[in-house]
Each structure stands twice: as C-alpha cells, then as structure tokens.
Coordinates of C-alpha atoms and ligand atoms in Angstrom, one line a residue:
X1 CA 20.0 6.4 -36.5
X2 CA 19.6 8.6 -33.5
X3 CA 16.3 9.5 -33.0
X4 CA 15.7 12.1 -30.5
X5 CA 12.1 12.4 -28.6
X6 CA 11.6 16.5 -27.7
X7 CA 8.3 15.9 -26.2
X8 CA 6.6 20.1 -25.6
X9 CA 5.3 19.9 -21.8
X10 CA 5.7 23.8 -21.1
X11 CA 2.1 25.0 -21.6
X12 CA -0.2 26.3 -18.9
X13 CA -3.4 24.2 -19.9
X14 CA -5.1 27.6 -18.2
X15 CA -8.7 25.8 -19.9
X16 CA -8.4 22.8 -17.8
X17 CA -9.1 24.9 -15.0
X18 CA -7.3 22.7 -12.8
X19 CA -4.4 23.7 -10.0
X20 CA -2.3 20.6 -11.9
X21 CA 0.0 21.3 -14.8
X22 CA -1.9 20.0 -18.1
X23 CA 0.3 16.6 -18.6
X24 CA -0.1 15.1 -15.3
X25 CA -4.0 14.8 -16.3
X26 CA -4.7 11.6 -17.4
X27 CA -6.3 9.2 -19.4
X28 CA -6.6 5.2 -18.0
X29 CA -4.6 6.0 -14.7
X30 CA -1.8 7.1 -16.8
X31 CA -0.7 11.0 -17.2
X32 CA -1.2 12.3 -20.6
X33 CA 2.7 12.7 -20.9
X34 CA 3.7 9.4 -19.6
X35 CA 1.3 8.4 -22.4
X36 CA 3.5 10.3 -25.0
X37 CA 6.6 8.8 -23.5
X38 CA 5.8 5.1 -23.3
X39 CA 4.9 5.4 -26.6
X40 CA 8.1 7.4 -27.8
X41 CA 10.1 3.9 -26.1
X42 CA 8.9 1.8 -28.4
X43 CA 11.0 3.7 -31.1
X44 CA 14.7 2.0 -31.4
X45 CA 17.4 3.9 -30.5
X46 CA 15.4 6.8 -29.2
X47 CA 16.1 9.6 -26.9
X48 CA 13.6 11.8 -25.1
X49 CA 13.9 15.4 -24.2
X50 CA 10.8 16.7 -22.1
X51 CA 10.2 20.5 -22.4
X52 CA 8.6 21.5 -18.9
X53 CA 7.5 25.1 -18.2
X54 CA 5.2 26.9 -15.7
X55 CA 4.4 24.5 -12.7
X56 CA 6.6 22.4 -14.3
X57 CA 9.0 21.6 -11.1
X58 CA 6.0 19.4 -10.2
X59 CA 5.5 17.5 -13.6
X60 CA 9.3 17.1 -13.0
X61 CA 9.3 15.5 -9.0
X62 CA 5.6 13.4 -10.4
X63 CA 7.8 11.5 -13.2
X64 CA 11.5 11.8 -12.5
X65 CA 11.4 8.2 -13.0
X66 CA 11.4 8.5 -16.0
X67 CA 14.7 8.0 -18.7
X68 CA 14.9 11.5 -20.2
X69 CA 16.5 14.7 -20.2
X70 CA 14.3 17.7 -18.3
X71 CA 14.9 20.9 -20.2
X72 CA 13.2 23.7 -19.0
X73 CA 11.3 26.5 -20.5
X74 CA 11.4 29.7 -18.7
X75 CA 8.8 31.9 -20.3
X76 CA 6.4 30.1 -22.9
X77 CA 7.4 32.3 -25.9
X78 CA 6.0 29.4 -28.8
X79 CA 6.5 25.8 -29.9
X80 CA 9.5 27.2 -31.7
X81 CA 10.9 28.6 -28.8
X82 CA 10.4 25.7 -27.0
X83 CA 12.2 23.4 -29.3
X84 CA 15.0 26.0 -29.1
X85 CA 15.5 25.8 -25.8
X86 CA 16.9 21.6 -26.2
X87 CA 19.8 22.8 -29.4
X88 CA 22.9 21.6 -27.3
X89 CA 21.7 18.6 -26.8
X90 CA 21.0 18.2 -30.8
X91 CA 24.1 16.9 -33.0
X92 CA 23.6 17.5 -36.9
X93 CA 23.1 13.9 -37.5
X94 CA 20.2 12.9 -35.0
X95 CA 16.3 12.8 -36.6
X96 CA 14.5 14.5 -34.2
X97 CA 10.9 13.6 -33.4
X98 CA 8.6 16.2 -32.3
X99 CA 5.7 15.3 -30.1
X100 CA 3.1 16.8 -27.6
X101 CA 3.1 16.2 -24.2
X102 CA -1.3 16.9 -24.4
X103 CA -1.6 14.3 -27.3
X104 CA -1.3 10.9 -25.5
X105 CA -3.2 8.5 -28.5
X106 CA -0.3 9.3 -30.9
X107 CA 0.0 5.6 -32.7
X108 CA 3.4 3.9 -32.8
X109 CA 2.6 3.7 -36.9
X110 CA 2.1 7.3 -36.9
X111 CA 5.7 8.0 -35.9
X112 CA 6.9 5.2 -38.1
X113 CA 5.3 6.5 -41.3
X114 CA 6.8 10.2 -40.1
X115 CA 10.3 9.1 -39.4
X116 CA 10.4 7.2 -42.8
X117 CA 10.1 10.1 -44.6
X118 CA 13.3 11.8 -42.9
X119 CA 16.3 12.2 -44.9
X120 CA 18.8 14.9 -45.8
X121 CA 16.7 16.3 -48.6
X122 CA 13.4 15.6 -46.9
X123 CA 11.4 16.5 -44.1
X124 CA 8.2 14.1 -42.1
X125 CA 5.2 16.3 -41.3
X126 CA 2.0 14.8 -39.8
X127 CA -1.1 16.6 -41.3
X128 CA -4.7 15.8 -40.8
X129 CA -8.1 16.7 -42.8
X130 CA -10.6 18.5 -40.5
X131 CA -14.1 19.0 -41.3
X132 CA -13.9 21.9 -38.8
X133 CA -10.0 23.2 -39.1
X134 CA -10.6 26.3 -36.6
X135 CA -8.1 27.2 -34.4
X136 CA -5.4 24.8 -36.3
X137 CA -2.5 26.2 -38.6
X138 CA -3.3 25.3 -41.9
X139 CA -0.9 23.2 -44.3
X140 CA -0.4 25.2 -47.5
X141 CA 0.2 23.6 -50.7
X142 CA 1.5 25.3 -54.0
X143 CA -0.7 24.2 -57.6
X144 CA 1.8 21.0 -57.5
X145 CA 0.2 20.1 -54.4
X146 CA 4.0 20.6 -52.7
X147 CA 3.5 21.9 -49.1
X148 CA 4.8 26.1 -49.4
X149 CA 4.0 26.5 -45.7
X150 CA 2.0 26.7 -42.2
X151 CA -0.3 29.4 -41.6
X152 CA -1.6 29.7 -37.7
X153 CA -5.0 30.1 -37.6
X154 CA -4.7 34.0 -36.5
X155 CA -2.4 34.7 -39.5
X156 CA -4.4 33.2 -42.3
X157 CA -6.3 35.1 -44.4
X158 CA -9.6 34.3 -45.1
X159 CA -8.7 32.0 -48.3
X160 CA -6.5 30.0 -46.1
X161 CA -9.0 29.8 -43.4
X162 CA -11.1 27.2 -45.9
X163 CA -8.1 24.8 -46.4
X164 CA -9.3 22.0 -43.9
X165 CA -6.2 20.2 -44.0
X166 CA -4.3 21.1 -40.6
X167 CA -0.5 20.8 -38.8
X168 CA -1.3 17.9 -36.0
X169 CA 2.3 20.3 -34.4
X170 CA 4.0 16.5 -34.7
X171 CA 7.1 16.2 -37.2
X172 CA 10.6 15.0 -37.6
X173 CA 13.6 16.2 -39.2
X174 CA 17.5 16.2 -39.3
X175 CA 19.2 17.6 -36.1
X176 CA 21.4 20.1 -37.9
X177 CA 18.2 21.5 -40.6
X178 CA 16.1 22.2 -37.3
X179 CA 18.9 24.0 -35.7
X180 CA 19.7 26.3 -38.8
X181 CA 15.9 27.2 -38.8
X182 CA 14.9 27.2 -35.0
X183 CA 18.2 29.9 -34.2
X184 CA 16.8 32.5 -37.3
X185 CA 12.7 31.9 -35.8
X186 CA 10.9 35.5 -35.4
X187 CA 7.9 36.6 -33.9
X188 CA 6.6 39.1 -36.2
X189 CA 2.9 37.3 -36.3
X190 CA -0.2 38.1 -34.9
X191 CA 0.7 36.2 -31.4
X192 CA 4.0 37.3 -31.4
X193 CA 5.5 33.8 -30.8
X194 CA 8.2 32.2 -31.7
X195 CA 6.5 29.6 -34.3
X196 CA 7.9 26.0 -34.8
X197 CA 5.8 25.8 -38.0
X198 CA 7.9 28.7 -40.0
X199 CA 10.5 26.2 -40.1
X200 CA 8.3 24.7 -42.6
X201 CA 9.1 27.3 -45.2
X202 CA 12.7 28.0 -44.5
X203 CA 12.5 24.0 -45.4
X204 CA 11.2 24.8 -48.5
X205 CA 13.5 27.7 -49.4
X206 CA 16.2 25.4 -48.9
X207 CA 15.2 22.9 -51.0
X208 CA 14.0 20.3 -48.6
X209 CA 10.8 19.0 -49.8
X210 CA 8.0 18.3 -47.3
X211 CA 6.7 14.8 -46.9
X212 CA 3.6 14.6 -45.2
X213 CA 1.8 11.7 -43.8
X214 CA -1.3 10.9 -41.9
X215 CA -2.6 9.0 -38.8
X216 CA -5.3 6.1 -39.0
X217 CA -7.6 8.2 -37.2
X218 CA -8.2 11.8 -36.1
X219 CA -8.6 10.5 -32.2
X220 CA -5.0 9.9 -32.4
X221 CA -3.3 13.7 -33.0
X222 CA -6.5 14.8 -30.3
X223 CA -4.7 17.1 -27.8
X224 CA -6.1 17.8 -24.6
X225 CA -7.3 21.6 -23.7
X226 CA -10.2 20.8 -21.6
X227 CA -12.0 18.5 -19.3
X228 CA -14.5 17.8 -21.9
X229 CA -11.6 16.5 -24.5
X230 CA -10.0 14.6 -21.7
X231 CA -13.0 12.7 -21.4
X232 CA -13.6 11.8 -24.9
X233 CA -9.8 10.3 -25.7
X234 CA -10.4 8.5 -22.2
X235 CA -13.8 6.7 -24.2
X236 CA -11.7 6.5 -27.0
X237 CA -9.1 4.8 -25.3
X238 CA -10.8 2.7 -23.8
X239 CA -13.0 1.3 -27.1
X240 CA -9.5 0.9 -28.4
X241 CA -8.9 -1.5 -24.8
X242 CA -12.3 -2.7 -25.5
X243 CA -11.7 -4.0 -29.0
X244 CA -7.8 -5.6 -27.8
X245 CA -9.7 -7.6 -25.4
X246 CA -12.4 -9.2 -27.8
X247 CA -9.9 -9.8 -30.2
X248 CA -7.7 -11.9 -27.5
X249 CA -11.1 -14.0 -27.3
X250 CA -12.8 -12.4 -24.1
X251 CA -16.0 -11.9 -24.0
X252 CA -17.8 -8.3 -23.1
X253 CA -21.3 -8.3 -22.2
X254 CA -21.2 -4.5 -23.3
X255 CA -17.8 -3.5 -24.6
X256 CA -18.7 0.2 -23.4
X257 CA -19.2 -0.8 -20.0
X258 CA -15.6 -2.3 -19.2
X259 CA -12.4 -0.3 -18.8
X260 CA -8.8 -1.4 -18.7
X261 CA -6.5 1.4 -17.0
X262 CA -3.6 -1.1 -16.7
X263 CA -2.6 -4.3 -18.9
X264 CA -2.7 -8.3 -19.0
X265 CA 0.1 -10.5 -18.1
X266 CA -2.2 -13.1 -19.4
X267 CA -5.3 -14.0 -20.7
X268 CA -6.8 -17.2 -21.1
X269 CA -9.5 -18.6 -23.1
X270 CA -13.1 -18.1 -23.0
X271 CA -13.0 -15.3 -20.1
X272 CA -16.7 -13.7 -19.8
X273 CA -17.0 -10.3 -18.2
X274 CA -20.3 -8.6 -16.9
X275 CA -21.0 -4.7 -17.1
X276 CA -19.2 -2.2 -15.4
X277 CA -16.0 -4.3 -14.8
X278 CA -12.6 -2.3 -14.4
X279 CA -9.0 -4.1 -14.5
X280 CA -6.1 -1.9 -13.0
X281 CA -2.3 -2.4 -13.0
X282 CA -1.2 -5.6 -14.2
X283 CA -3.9 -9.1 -14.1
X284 CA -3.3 -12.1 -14.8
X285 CA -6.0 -14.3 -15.8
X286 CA -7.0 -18.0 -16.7
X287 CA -9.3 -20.3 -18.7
X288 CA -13.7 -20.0 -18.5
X289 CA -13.2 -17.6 -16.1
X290 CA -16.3 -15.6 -15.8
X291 CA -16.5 -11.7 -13.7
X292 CA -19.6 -10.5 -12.5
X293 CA -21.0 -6.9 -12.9
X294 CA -19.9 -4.3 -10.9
X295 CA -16.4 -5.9 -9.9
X296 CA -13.0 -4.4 -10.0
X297 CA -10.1 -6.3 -10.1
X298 CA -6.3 -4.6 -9.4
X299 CA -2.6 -6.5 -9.8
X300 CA -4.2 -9.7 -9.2
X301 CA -3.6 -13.2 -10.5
X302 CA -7.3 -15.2 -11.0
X303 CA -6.6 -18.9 -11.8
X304 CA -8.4 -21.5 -14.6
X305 CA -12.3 -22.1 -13.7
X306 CA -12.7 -19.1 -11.1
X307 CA -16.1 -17.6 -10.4
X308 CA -16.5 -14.1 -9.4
X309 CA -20.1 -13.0 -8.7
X310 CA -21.0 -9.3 -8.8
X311 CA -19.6 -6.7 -7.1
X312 CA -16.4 -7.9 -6.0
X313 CA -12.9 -5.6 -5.0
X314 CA -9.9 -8.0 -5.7
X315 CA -6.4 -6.1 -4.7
X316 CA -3.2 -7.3 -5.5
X317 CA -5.1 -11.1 -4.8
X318 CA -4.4 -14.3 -6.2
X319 CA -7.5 -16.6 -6.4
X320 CA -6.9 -20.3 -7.1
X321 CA -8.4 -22.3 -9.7
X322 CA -11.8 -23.1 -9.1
X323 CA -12.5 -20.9 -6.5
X324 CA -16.0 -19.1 -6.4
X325 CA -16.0 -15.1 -5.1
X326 CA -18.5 -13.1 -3.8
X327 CA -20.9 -11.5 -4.3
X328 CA -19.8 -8.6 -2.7
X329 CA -16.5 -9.8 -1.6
X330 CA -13.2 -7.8 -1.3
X331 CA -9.9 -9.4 -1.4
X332 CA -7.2 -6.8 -0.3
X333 CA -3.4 -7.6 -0.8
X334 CA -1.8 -10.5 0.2
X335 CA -4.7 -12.3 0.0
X336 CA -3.8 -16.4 -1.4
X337 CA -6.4 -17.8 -1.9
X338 CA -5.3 -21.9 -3.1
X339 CA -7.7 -23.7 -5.1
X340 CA -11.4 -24.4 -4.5
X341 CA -11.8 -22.1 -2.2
X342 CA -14.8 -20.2 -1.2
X343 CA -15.4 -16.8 -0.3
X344 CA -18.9 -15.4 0.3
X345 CA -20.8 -12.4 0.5
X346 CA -19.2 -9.9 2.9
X347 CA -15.6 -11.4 3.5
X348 CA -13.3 -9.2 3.4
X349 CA -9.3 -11.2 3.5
X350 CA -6.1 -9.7 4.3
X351 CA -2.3 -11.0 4.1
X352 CA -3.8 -14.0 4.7
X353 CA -3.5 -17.5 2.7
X354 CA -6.0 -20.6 2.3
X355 CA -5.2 -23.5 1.5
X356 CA -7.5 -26.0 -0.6
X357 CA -11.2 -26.2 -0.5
X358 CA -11.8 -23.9 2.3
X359 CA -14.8 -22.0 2.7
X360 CA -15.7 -18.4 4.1
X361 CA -19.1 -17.7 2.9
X362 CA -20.6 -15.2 5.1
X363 CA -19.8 -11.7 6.6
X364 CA -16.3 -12.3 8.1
X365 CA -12.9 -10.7 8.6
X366 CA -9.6 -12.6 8.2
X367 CA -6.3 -10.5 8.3
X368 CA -2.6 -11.6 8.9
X369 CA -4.3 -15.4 9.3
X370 CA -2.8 -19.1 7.8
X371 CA -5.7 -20.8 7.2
X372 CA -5.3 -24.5 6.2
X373 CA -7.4 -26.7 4.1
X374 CA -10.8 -27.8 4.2
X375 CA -11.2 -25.4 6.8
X376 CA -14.7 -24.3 7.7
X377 CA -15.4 -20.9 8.7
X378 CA -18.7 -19.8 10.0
X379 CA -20.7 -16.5 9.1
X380 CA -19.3 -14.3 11.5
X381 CA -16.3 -15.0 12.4
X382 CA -13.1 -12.4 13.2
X383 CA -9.7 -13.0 13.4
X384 CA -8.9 -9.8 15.8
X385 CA -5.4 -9.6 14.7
X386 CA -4.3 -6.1 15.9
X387 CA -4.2 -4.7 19.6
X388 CA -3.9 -1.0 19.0
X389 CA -0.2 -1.4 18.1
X390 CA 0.7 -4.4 16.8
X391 CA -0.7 -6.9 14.3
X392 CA -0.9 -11.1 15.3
X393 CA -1.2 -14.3 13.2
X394 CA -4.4 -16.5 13.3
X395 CA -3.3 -20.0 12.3
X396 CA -6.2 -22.6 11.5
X397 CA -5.1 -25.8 10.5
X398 CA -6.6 -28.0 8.3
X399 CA -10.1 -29.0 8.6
X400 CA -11.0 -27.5 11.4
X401 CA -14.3 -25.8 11.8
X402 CA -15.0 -22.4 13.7
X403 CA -18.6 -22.0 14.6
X404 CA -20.7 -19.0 13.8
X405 CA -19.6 -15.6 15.7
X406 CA -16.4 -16.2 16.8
X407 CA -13.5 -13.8 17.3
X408 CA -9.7 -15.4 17.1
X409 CA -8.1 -13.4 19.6
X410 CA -4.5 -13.3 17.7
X411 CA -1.7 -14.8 18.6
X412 CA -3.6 -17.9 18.7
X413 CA -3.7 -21.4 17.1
X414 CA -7.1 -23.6 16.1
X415 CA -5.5 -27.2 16.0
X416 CA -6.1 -29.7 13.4
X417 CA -9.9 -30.7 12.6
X418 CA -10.9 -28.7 16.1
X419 CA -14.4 -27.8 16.3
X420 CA -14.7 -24.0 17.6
X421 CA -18.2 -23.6 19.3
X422 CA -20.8 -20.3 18.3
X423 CA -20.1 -17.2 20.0
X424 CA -16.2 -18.6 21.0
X425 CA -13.7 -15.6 22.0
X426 CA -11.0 -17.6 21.5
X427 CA -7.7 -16.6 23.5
X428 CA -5.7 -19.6 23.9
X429 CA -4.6 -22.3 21.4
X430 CA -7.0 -24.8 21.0
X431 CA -6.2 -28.7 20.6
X432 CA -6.5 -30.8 17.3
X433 CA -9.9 -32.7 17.4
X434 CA -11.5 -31.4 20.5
X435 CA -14.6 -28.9 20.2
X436 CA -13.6 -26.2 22.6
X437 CA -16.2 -23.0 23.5
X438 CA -16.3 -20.3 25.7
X439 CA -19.8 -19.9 26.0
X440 CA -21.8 -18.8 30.0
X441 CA -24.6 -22.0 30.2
X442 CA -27.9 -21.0 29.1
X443 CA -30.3 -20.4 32.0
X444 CA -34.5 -19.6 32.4
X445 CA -35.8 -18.4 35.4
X446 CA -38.8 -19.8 35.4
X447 CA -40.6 -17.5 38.1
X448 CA -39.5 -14.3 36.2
X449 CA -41.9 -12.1 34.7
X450 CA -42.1 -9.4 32.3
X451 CA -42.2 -5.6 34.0
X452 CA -45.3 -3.6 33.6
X453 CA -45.9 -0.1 32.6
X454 CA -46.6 1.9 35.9
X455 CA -49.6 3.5 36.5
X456 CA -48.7 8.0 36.5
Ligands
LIG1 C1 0.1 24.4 -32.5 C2 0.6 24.7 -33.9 C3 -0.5 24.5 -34.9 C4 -1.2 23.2 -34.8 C5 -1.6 22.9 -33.4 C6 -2.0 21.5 -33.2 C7 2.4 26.3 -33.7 C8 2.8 27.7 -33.9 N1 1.2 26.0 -34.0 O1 -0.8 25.4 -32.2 O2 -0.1 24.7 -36.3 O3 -2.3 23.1 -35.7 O4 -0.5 23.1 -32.5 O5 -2.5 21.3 -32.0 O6 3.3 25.5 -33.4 N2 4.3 24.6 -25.9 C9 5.4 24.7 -25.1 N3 6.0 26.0 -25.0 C10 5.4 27.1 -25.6 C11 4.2 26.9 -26.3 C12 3.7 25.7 -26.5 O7 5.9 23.8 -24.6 O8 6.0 28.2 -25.4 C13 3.7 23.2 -26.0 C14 2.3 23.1 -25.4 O9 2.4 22.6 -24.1 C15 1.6 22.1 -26.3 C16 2.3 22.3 -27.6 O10 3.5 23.0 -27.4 O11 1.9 20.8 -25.9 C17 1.4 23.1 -28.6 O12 1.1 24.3 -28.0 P1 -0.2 25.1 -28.2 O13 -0.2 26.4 -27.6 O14 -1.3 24.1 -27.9 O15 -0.2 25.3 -29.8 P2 -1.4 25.8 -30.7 O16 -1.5 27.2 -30.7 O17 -2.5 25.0 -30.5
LIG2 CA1 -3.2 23.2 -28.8

C-alpha cells in the first residue's frame, strides 16, 4: 500500500506575528513542519507532498533537504483547495494521509489507528472531544451515531455549535474517492472557501462509511496559531522528553527543568542530571555520569564515570572516562579530552586533544594544541595559536609542566617532562627535562623611595 503524506503548509500564520512563514517556527530546535515530516517517515511505504503557499519560496530553500514533492499553492482559497492542488500526483489506488504542517505532536499511533480504518468502502477521520470546541468544525453524527458530516464553526447553527466533538483537519482515504470529491468542492459557505471537510458528506452519500478514531491525548492534534500555543506544545514536548529519559533510567532532579531539543545515541546507566540542563543534537553518554546545574551539552560524546560540575558549555566534545569538568568550563569542538583528565573553572579548549590524566584547572585557553599525558598546566596559561591570519599547533608532550601565566607562542613544542617557569612567553621549542623561563631577574633598589605629594 501506497501511502501518500500531503502535508498543508500554505497558511499565512498572520497571528504569529512573525516575518517567518508559520512552519519554520519551531518546537525543540526543530521546525514545526520538519516535525510533521519526520514523523510522516516512519510510515512504510510513504510519500510526502508538502503544500507551500505565501512566503513559501523560503519554507521551500529552509528544508529542500528534505525527500518530498513541493506543490505550491497560489492563492490560499481552503484546505480543500489546497489538497486539490497535489491530484496529478494521486493514482486511484494510493491511501492518502492528510496532515498539518502547524500540528507537529501528531503520534505515530494516531496515523496508524487512522490508516487502519482505510478501505474501499471506508474512510479514517481523526476527531477529538473538546470541552471548549469554538472555532473547530464540528463532527456531525446521525441518531445511529454514523458521522452525516463537518460543520465549520461559522456555518453551524447554534444546535451544532454544542456538539464538543471536533475535526482535528487529519484523515486518510483512497486516492481515487478524494479526487471525485475534491474536483466537485464549492465555496458557497460563510468563508467562501473551498472546504476539505465537505468531502465528508459526499463520502457519505456515496456510501462510504466514516470511521473515526482518536489520539491519546488532545496535545497531540494542537496546531500552532500563536506564540502563546507554540510555547505550550514546546512544555509539552518536552514533559514527553522528560518522561523518555526517566524511563531509560536517568535521573532528573526536576523533570521540568531539563530539555532535550535533539536525541541520544546512547545512554548509560545511573546518569544524574541537575536543574536547568539542555542536551542538543545528538549525545552520547556513559555509566554514573552525573551533570551539574546550569550546563548545556551539544553533539558531544561524555564517557563512563565523568563529572561535570555546574555551568558547563560542552560542543561537539568528547570527554574521557573519568574526567572531572568545570565548573564553568566550555569545551568547544574538537575538543578530546582522553581519560582522567581535568578541566577547571574557566578553561575554555579548542581542536585540541589531551591525552590521560592531564590537568587544566584554572582560567586558561588551549586552541589548535596536542597536549600529552600527565601534563600539568598552570592557572593562566595561553596557547596564542593565531597571528592575525593564520592558526599554529601547541604541542606539549607528556608530563611536562607549564608554570602559571605562560603564553605558548604557536608554532612551538614543550619537550617531554620540561618544566616551563611562571610568567614564560615561550617562542622557541623547549627541551625534554630542562626547566626553561623567560623571566627579567628580580631587582630592589634599596635607596629608592616612594614620591610625595607636592606642596600647591
Ligand atoms: C480546519 C478545518 C476544521 C478543523 C480545524 C482543525 C476545514 C475547512 N476546516 O479549520 O474543521 O476543526 O482545521 O484545526 O478544513 N491551509 C492551506 N491552504 C489553504 C488553507 C489552509 O495550506 O488555503 C493549511 C493551513 O496552513 C493549516 C491547515 O491547512 O495548516 C488548516 O488551515 P486553517 O486555516 O488553520 O483551518 P481552520 O479554519 O482552522
Ligand atoms: Ca487552524
């Protein structure tokens, strides 16, 4: 079975009040419609057709990566119209899935239940109960309970206005029944659009019987008209995040206070993670690792045992196992850290690796830098690795020890087990096992005395 996706994308989204099309807002990093779409991939055999409309060229350029068909809507006459405009690219036999490019919590199970009840005597239809059902098209159903037909909120009289169950606009039906209704649509209503829900009774006047089904929860058919919605399916995305995470066996100080726009390669067991902790793109993390508050942690891999202390910015990082970070660290990318290392409050490490049981623990820079093993680096220290134009290596080897307040004028080598003296500008390479410094002697002048304030 054919299934294919049209995804509606042409609205204005005029209440977002925002100079971005509607589908490009998003929720966890991700834009509401790439939402709708990684979710439409999980259905087999499945083919998505995006709908785009006004400002659409840009929705268009912002996710051309993606594997469908663009089919553009001119003038936003109605859902129906919209639908209408993808019929050549419809055979008879497909099942086509309608979804909204605005509704991004749409559950995989939702679409399942709906495509189950497809058939060429029967119709899917997604229908929700609202406690407040204004501004939705109501689902009306005969004395049988059968579903007759849609009324749009501005069409329905005031009888139908108290029916409180409502169309979520998501359905699915054969390719070849949609086409016969969509091609005979009018817009004889109050709106005077083309409406995708009178297809609903054509359906029934042709004998196809309406099967209707219904999501988990009501955050799920949610679209997005305003800032104010967008931020409460972002809260509820996240206590969805929230839940996957504690059920996988990490803890959450307060589940409220983490948020996962990305996802896990891996997680190990018995990870603990502070307040206000945010993972991004794709992490990888080991066993008893614990994250302090305030940290933020983006593409990286975190090995078994690791420590992060509070406020720390990890970016595209790897930390070794049984290393201890920050607080108040930031690892940018290309920063390898091996194991056991230590990185203190105020590093900041760039494209650089260290190798085993090295330790950086106060307010230093190291970028483009190979810094070996049991290396000791003191609070201070900067590895001056770019002259204006280009960018130089540092190279310490192993278990050499640079003294407080140095600078590492790049190119440059520290030998093996070399002792760099405080205040060091180092420019040359320095031999294993010597202490080298580049330090004027210390003097006192002994007759010198202090100026006085002159006499006016
Ligand atoms: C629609 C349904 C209503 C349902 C509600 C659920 C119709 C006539 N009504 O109403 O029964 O309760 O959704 O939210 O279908 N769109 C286009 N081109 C257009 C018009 C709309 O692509 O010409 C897209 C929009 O971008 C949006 C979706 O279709 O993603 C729904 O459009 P919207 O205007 O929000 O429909 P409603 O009037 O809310
Ligand atoms: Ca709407």
């Amino acid at each position: 079975m054919t299934v294919k996706t049209i995804i509606l994308a042409a609205g204005q989204g005029t209440r977002m009040r925002s100079a971005m099309p509607k589908v490009l807002h998003k929720v966890a990093k991700r834009s509401l419609l790439q939402h709708v779409y990684d979710t439409s991939k999980l259905i087999d055999d499945n083919e998505v057709l995006i709908i785009y409309g006004h400002g659409g060229e840009l929705v268009k350029q912002t996710l051309s990566e993606l594997d469908a068909q663009w089919i553009e809507q001119k003038q936003q006459l109605g859902t129906g119209h919209a639908v209408l405009q993808a019929e050549s690219m419809i055979e008879n036999e497909d099942t086509v899935l309608i979804l909204y490019g605005d509704v991004p919590l749409l559950a995989k199970q939702s679409i399942d239940s709906l495509l189950a009840n497809v058939s060429a005597q029967s119709m899917g239809l997604l229908t929700v109960v609202l406690e407040n059902p204004t501004g939705y098209g109501r689902i009306v159903r005969d004395e049988s309970g059968q579903v007759r037909k849609i009324v749009e909120q501005k069409d329905a009289s005031d009888q139908q206005q108290l029916i409180t169950e409502v169309n979520t606009g998501i359905l699915a039906l054969k390719g070849g029944q949609l086409k016969s209704w969509v091609s005979r649509l009018e817009n004889n209503n109050a709106q005077q659009e083309f409406y995708l829900t009178d297809v609903i009774e054509m359906a029934v006047n042709d004998g196809i019987a309406i099967k209707t089904s219904h999501p988990e929860t009501v955050d799920e058919v949610l679209g997005v008209n305003n800032r104010k919605q967008l931020s409460h399916l972002e809260r509820v995305y996240q206590a969805g995040q929230a839940d996957k995470l504690m059920e996988q066996g990490v803890t959450l100080l307060d589940p409220a206070r983490v948020d996962c726009r990305g996802s896990f390669v891996s997680l190990g067991q018995d990870i603990s993670v502070d307040i206000n902790v945010i993972f991004e793109g794709k992490n990888s993390i080991g066993n008893n690792v614990n994250i302090g508050a305030n940290t933020m942690i983006n593409n990286s891999v975190i090995g078994d045992n690791v420590e992060i202390l509070a406020n720390c910015v990890i970016d595209n990082a790897v930390v070794g196992a049984g290393s201890r970070i920050g607080p108040f660290a930031r690892l940018r990318p290309l920063a390898e850290l091996a194991e056991q290392v230590h990185v203190g409050n105020f590093v900041e490490i760039k494209k650089a690796t260290v190798a085993k049981g090295s330790k950086i623990n106060h307010l230093s820079y190291i970028g483009d830098a190979t810094i070996g093993s049991q290396v000791n680096i003191g609070a201070g220290t900067i590895t001056c690795n770019y002259d204006g134009v280009n960018k130089f290596r540092t190279v310490i080897e192993d278990g050499a020890f640079i003294g407080s307040d140095t600078q590492l004028i790049a190119p440059v080598t520290v030998g093996k087990n070399a002792t760099i003296g405080a205040g060091s500008t180092i420019t040359k390479n320095t031999p294993d096992d010597q202490l080298t410094l580049t330090r004027s002697k210390q003097i006192s002048i002994q007759s010198w005395q202090r100026p006085v304030k002159k006499e006016q």
